[in-house]
Coordinates of C-alpha atoms and ligand atoms in Angstrom, one line a residue:
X13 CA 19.3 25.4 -1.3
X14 CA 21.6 22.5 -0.9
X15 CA 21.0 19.0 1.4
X16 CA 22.1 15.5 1.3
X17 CA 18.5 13.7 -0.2
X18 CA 15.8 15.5 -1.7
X19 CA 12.8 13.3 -1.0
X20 CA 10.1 14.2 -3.7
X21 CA 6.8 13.1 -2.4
X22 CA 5.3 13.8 1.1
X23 CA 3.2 10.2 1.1
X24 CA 4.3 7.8 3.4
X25 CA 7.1 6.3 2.0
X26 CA 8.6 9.6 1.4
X27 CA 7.9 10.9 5.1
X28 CA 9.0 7.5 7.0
X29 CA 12.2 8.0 5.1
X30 CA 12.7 11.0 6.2
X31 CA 12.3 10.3 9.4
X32 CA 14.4 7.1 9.5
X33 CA 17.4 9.6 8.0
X34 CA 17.0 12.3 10.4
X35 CA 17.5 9.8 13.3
X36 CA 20.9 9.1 11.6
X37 CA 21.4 12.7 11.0
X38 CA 21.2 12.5 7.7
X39 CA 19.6 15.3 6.2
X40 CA 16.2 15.9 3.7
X41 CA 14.2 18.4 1.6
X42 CA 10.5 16.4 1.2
X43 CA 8.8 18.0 -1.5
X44 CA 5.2 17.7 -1.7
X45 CA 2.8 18.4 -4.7
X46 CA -0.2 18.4 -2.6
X47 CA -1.6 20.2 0.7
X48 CA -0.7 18.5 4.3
X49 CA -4.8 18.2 4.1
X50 CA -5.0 16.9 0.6
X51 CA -2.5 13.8 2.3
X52 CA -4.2 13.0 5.1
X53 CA -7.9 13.2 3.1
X54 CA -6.7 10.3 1.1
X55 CA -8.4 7.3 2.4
X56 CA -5.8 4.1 1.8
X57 CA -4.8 1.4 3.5
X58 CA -5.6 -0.2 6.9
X59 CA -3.2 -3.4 7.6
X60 CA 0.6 -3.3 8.7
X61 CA 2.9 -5.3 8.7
X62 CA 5.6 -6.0 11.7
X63 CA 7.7 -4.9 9.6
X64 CA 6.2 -1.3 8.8
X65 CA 5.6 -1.2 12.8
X66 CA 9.5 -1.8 13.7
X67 CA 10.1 0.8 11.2
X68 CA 7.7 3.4 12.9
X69 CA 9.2 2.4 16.3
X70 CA 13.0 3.2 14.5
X71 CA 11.5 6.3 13.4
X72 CA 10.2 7.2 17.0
X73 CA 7.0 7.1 15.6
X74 CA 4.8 5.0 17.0
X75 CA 3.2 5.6 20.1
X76 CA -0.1 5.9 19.0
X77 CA 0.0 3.3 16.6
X78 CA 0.6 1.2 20.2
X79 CA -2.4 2.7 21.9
X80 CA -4.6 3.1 19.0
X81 CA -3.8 0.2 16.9
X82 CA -5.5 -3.4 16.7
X83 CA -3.7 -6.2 16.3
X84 CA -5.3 -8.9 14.5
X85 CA -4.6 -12.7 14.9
X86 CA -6.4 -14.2 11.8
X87 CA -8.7 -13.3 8.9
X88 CA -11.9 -14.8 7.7
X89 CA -12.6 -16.2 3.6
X90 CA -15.7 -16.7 3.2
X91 CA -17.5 -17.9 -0.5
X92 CA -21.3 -18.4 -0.7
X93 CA -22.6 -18.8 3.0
X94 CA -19.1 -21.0 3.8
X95 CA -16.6 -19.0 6.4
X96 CA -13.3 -20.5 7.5
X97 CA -10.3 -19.1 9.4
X98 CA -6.7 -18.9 8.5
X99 CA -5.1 -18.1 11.9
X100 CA -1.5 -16.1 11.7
X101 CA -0.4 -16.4 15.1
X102 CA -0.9 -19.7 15.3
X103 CA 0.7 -20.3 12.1
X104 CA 3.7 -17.9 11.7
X105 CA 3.3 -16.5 15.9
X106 CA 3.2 -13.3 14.2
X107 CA -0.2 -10.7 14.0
X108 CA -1.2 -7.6 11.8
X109 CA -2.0 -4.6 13.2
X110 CA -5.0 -3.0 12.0
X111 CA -3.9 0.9 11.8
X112 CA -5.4 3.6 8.7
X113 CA -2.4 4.8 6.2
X114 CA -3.8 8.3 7.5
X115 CA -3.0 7.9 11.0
X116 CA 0.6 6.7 9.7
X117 CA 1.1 9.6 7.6
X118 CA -0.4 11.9 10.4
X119 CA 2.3 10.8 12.7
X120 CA 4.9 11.2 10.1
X121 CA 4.1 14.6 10.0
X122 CA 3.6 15.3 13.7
X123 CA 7.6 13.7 14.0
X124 CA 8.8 15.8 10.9
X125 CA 7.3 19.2 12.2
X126 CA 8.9 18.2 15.2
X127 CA 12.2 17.7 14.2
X128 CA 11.8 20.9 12.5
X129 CA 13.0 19.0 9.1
X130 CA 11.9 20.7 6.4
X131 CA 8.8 20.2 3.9
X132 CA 7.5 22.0 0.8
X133 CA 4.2 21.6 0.3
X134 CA 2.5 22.8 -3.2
X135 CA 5.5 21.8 -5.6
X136 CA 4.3 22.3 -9.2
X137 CA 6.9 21.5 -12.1
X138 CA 9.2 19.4 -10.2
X139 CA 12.4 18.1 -12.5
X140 CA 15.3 16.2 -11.6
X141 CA 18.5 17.3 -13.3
X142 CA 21.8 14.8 -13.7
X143 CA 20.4 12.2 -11.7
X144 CA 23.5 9.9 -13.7
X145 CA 26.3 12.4 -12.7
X146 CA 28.3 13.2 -9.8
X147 CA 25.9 16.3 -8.6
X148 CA 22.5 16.1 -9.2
X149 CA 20.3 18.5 -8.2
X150 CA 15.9 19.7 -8.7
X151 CA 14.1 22.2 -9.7
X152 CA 10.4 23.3 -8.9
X153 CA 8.1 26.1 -8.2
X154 CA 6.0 27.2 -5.7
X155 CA 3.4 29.6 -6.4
X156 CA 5.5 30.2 -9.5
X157 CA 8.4 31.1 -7.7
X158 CA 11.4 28.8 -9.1
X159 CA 13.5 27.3 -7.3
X160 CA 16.8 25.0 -6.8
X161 CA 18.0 21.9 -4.5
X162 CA 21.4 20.7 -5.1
X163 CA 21.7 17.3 -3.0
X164 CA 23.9 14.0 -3.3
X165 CA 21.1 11.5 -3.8
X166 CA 17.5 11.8 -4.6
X167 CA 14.2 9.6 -3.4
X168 CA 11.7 9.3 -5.5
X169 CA 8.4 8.5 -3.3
X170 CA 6.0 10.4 -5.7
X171 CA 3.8 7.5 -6.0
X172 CA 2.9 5.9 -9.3
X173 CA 1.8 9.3 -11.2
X174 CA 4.9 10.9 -10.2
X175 CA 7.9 12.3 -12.3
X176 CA 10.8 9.8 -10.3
X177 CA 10.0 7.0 -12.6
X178 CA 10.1 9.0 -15.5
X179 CA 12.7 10.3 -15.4
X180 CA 14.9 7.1 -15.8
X181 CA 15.4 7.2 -20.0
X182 CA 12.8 4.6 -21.5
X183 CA 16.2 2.6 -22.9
X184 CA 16.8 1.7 -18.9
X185 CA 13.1 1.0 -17.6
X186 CA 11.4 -2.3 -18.3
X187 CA 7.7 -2.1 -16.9
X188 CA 5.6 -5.1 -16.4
X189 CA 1.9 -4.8 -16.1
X190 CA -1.2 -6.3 -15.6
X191 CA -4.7 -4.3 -15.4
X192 CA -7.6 -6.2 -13.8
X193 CA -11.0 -5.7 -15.6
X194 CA -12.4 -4.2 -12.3
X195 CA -12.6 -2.2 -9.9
X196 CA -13.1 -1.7 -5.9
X197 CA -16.1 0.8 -4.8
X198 CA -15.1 1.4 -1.0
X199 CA -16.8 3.7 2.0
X200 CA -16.1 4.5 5.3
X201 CA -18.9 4.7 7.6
X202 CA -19.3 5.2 11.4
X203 CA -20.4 2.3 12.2
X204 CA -19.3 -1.1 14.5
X205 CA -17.2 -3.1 12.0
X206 CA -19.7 -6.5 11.4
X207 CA -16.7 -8.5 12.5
X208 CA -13.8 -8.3 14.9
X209 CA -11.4 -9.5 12.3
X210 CA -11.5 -8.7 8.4
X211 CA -14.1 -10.8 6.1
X212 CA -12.6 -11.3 2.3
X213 CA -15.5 -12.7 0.5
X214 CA -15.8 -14.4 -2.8
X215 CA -19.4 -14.2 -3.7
X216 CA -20.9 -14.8 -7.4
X217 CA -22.2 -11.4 -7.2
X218 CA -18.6 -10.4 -6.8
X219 CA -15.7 -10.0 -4.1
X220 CA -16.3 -8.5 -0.7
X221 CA -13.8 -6.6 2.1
X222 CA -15.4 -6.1 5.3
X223 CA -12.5 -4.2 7.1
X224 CA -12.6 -1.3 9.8
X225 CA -10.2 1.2 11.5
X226 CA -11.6 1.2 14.9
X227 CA -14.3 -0.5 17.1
X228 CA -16.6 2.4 15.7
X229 CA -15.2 3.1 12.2
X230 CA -15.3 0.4 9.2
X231 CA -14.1 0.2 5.8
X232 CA -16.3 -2.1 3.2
X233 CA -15.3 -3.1 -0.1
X234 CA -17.4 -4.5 -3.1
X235 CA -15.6 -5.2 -7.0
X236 CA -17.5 -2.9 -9.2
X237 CA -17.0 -2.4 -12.8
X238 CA -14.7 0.0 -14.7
X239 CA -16.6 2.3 -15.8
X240 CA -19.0 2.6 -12.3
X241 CA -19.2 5.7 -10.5
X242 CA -19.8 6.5 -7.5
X243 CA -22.6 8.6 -7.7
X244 CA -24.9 5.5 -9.0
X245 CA -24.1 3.9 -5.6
X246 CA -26.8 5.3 -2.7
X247 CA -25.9 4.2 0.7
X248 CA -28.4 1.9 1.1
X249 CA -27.6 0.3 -2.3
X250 CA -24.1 -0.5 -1.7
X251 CA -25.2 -1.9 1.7
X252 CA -27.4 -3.9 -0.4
X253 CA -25.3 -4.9 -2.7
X254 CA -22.6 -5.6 0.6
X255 CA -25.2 -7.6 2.2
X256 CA -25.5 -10.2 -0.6
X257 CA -21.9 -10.5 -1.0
X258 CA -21.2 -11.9 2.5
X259 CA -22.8 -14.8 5.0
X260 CA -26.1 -15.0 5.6
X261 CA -25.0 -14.7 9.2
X262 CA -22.4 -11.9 8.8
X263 CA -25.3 -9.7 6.8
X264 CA -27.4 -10.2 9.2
X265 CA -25.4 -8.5 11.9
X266 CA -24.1 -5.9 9.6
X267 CA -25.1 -2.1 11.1
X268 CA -25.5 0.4 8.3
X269 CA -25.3 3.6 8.7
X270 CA -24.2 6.8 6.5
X271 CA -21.6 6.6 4.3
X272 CA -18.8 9.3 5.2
X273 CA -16.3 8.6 2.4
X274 CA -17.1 6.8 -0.9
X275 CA -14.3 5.9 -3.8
X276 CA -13.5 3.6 -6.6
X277 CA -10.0 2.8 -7.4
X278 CA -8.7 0.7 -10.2
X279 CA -6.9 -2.5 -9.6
X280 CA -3.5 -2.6 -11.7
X281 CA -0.1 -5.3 -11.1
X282 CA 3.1 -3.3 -11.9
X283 CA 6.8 -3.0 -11.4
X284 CA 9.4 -1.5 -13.1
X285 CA 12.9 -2.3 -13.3
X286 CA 15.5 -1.2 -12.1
X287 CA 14.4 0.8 -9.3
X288 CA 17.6 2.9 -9.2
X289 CA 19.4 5.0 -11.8
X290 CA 22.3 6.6 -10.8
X291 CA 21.4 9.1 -7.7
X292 CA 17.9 8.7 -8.3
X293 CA 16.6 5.6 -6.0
X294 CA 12.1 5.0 -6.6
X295 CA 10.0 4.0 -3.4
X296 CA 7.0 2.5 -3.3
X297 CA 3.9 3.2 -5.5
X298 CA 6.4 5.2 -8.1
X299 CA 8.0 2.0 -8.5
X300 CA 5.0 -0.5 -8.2
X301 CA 1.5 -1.5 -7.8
X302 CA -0.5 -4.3 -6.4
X303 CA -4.0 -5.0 -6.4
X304 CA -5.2 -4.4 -3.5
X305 CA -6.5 -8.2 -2.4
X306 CA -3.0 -9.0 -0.5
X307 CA -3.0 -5.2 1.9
X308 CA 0.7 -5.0 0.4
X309 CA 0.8 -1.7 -1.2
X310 CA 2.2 0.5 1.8
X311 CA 4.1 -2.5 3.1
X312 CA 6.0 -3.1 -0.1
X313 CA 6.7 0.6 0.2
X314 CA 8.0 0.1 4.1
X315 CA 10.1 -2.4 3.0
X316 CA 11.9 -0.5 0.1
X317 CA 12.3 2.6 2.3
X318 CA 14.0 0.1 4.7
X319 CA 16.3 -1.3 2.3
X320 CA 16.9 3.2 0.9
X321 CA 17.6 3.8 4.6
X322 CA 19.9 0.6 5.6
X323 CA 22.2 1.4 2.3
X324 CA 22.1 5.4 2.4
X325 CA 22.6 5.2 6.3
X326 CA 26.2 3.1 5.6
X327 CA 27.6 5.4 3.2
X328 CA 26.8 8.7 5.4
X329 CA 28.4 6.0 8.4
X330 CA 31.0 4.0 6.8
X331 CA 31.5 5.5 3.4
X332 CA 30.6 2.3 1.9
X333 CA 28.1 2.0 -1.7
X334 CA 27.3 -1.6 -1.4
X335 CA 24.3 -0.9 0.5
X336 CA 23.3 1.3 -2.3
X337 CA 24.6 -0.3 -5.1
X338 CA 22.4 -3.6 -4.1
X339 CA 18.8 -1.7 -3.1
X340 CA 17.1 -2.6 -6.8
X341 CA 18.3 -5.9 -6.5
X342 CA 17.1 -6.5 -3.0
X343 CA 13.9 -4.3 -2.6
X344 CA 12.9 -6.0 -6.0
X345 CA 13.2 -9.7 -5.2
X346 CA 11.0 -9.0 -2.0
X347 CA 8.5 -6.8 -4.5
X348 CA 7.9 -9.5 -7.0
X349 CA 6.7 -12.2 -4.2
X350 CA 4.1 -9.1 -2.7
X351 CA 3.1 -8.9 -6.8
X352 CA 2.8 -12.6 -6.6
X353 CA 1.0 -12.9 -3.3
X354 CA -1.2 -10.1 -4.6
X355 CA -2.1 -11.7 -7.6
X356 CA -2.6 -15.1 -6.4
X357 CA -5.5 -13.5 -3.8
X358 CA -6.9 -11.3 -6.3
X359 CA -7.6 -14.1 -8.8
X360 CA -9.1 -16.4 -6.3
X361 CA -11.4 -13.8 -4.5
X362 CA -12.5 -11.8 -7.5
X363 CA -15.0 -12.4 -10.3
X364 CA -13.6 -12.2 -13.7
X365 CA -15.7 -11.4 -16.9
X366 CA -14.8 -13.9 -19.0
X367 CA -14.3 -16.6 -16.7
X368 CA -15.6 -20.5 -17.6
X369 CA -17.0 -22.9 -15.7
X370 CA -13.7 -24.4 -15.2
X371 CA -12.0 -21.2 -14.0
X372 CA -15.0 -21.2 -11.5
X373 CA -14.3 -24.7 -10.6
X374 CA -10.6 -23.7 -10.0
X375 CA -11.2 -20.7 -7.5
X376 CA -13.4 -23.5 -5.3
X377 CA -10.6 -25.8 -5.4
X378 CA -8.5 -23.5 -4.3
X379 CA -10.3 -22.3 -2.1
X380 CA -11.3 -25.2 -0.1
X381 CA -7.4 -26.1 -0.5
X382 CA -6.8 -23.5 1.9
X383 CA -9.2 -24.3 4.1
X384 CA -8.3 -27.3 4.2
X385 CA -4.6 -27.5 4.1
X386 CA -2.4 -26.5 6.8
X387 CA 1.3 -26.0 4.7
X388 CA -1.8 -23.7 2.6
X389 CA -2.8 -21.7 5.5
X390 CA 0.1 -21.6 6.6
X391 CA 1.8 -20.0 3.1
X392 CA -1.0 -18.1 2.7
X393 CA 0.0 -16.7 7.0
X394 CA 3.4 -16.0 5.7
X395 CA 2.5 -14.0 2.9
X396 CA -0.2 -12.1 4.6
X397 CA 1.7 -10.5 7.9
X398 CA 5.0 -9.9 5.4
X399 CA 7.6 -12.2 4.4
X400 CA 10.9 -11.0 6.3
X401 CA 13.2 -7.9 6.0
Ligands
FAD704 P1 1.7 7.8 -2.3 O1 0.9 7.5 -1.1 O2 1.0 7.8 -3.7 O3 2.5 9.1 -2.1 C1 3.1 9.8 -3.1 C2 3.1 11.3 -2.8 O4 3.8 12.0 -3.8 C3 1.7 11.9 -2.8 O5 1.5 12.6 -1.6 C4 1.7 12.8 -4.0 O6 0.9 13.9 -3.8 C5 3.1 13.2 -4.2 N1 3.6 13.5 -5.5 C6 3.1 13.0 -6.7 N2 3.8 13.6 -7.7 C7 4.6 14.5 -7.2 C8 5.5 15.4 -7.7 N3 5.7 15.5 -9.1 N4 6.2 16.2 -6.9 C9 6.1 16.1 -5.6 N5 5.2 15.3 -5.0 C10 4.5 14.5 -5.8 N6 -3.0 -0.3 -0.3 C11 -3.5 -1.2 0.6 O7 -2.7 -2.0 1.1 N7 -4.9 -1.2 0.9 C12 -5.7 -0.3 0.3 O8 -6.9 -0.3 0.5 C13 -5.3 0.6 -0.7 N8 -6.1 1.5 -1.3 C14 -5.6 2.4 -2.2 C15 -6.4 3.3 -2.9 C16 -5.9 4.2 -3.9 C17 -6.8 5.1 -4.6 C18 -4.5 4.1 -4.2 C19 -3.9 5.1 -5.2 C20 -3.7 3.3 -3.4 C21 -4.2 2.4 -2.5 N9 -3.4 1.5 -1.8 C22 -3.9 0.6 -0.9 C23 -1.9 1.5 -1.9 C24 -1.2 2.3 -0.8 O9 -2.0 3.3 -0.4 C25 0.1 2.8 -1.5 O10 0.9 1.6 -1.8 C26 0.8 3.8 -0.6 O11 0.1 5.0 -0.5 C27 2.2 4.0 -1.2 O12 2.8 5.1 -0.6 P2 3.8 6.0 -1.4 O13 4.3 7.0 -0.4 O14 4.8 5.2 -2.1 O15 2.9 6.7 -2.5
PHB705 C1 -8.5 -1.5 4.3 O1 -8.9 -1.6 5.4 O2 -8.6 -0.5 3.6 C2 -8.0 -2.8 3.6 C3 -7.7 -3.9 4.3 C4 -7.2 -5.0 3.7 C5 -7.0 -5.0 2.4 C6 -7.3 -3.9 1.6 C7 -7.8 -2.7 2.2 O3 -6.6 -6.1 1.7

């Protein structure tokens, strides 16, 4: 088989730039080590950016994401039984729209089997070969059946356990990490979200995320330890738990209900650099990691598949590299202020466990800096619906 980018990773970084390519004519191999199923089971994010949503309308994508999707104005901090506001529109004149990473990837899908583009699903042993020469090409199986896609450039969306990043030799990659001594215990229940817009609560129990997909589906979020499982949370004790997390008020109107989908994921800062060798260009998670405090991990990953598309699209249109030859510069200096963003939220909302007094006395402060603070809000607005692309 031969094609201009293999794209290895059917998430949504890989699949939006896919789609972005095909509306330039450009054309793509996605392969997937997963089921379509296994995809859309995964239960992710749940804010956009206007960025990610220009890119879904370039993409043709994004008719239901008009219909279906909420946008929202503001979000509330709360800490103890104290609630304030930080209002984006009025700060920045720009929303969020509150829209699951399923529903994104589902219409991804829906647009690539329209377009009749092609996608392997069920990719085992997936290598890429010369990504520094003139021809690259990979190799994978299916069912063990080997097989072989030569290609100009390769995309490596495979997330942060894929092979794209691994592939670069050790002597090229710097990584930088930080891993947070927590983790977030999440569910998805059918129930009326307790709030029109999201709650992030700091509580000395622990953080909070009350967040929803739709006027009858919410997502809740409490910090739980490292080694917690999910199967020593009950419904009713993680509404419990939930309930004593956020305002008095806000707990009180909470409706509980069973819990459909329950998860803990870790919370890890990384990047590596560069984020292109050669051919071989990394998207999203398989190039970085937030915490999840700041709702940057899929936009980070929109706006690196933006930058991909904008340089791969002028040398198919004007023969031109500098698009390409710039992408790890650019799509980095954007990641690291999402990494800082992210971190700055996360260390403010979360409890830490070997935090002092005066580390306590330092998330109030800033805390009640924001709420206080306009030129705070309004950073913290600019920051939140996506610094500009
Ligand atoms: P992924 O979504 O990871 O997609 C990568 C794809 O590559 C997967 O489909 C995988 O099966 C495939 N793949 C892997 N290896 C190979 C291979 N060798 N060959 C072929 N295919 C391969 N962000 C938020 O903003 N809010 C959240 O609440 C949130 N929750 C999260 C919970 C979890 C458990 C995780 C892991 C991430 C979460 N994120 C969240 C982050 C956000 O979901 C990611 O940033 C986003 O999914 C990145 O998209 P991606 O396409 O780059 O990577
Ligand atoms: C979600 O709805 O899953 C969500 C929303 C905001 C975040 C993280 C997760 O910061």
């Amino acid at each position: 088989m031969k094609t201009q980018v293999v794209i290895i990773g059917g998430g949504p970084s890989g699949l939006l730039l896919g789609q972005l390519l095909h509306t330039r004519g450009i054309k793509t191999v996605v392969l997937e080590r997963k089921t379509k199923d296994y995809v859309l089971g995964r239960i992710r994010a749940g804010v956009l950016e206007q960025g990610l949503v220009r890119l879904m309308e370039q993409a043709g994508c994004a008719e239901r994401l008009h219909a279906e999707g909420f946008p929202h104005d503001g979000t509330l901090i709360s800490y103890g039984d104290e609630m304030f506001r930080v209002d984006f529109t009025e700060h920045v004149g720009t929303p969020v729209m509150v829209y699951g990473q399923t529903e994104v990837t589902r219409d991804l899908y829906a647009a690539r089997e329209a377009a009749d583009a092609p996608i392997v699903y069920n990719v085992d042993d997936v290598v890429i070969h010369d990504a520094d020469g003139d021809a690259p090409f990979v190799t994978y199986a299916v069912d063990g059946v080997p097989a072989r896609i030569e290609c100009a450039f390769i995309a490596g969306c495979d997330g942060f356990h894929g092979v794209s990043r691994k592939t670069i030799p050790e002597s090229v990659r710097q990584e930088y990490e930080k891993v947070y001594p927590f983790g977030w215990l999440g569910v998805l229940s059918e129930t009326p979200p307790v709030n029109h817009e999201l709650i992030y609560a700091n509580s000395p129990r622990g953080f909070a995320l009350c967040s929803m997909r739709n006027a009858q589906l919410s997502r809740y979020y409490i910090q739980c330890s490292l080694d917690d499982h999910v199967d020593n949370w009950s419904d009713d004790a993680f509404w419990e738990e939930l309930k004593r997390r956020i305002p008095a008020d806000q707990a009180d109107a909470l409706v509980t209900g069973p819990c459909i989908e329950k998860s803990i994921a870790p919370l890890r800062s990384f990047v590596t650099e560069p984020m292109r060798w050669g051919r071989l260009f990394l998207c999203g998670d398989a190039a970085h990691i937030v915490p999840p405090t700041g709702a940057k991990g899929l936009n980070t990953a929109a706006s690196d598949v933006h930058y991909l598309f904008e340089g791969l699209s002028e040398f198919y249109a004007k023969g031109s590299s500098d698009g390409i030859d710039t992408y790890s510069e650019k799509a980095l200096a954007r990641v690291w202020k999402a990494e800082r963003f992210s971190w700055w939220f996360t260390s403010m909302m979360h409890r830490f466990p070997d935090q002092t007094p005066f580390d306590l006395k330092m998330q109030v402060a800033d805390l009640e800096f924001l709420r206080d603070s306009v030129s705070a809000q309004k950073a913290m607005a600019e920051n939140y619906v996506g610094l500009p692309y």
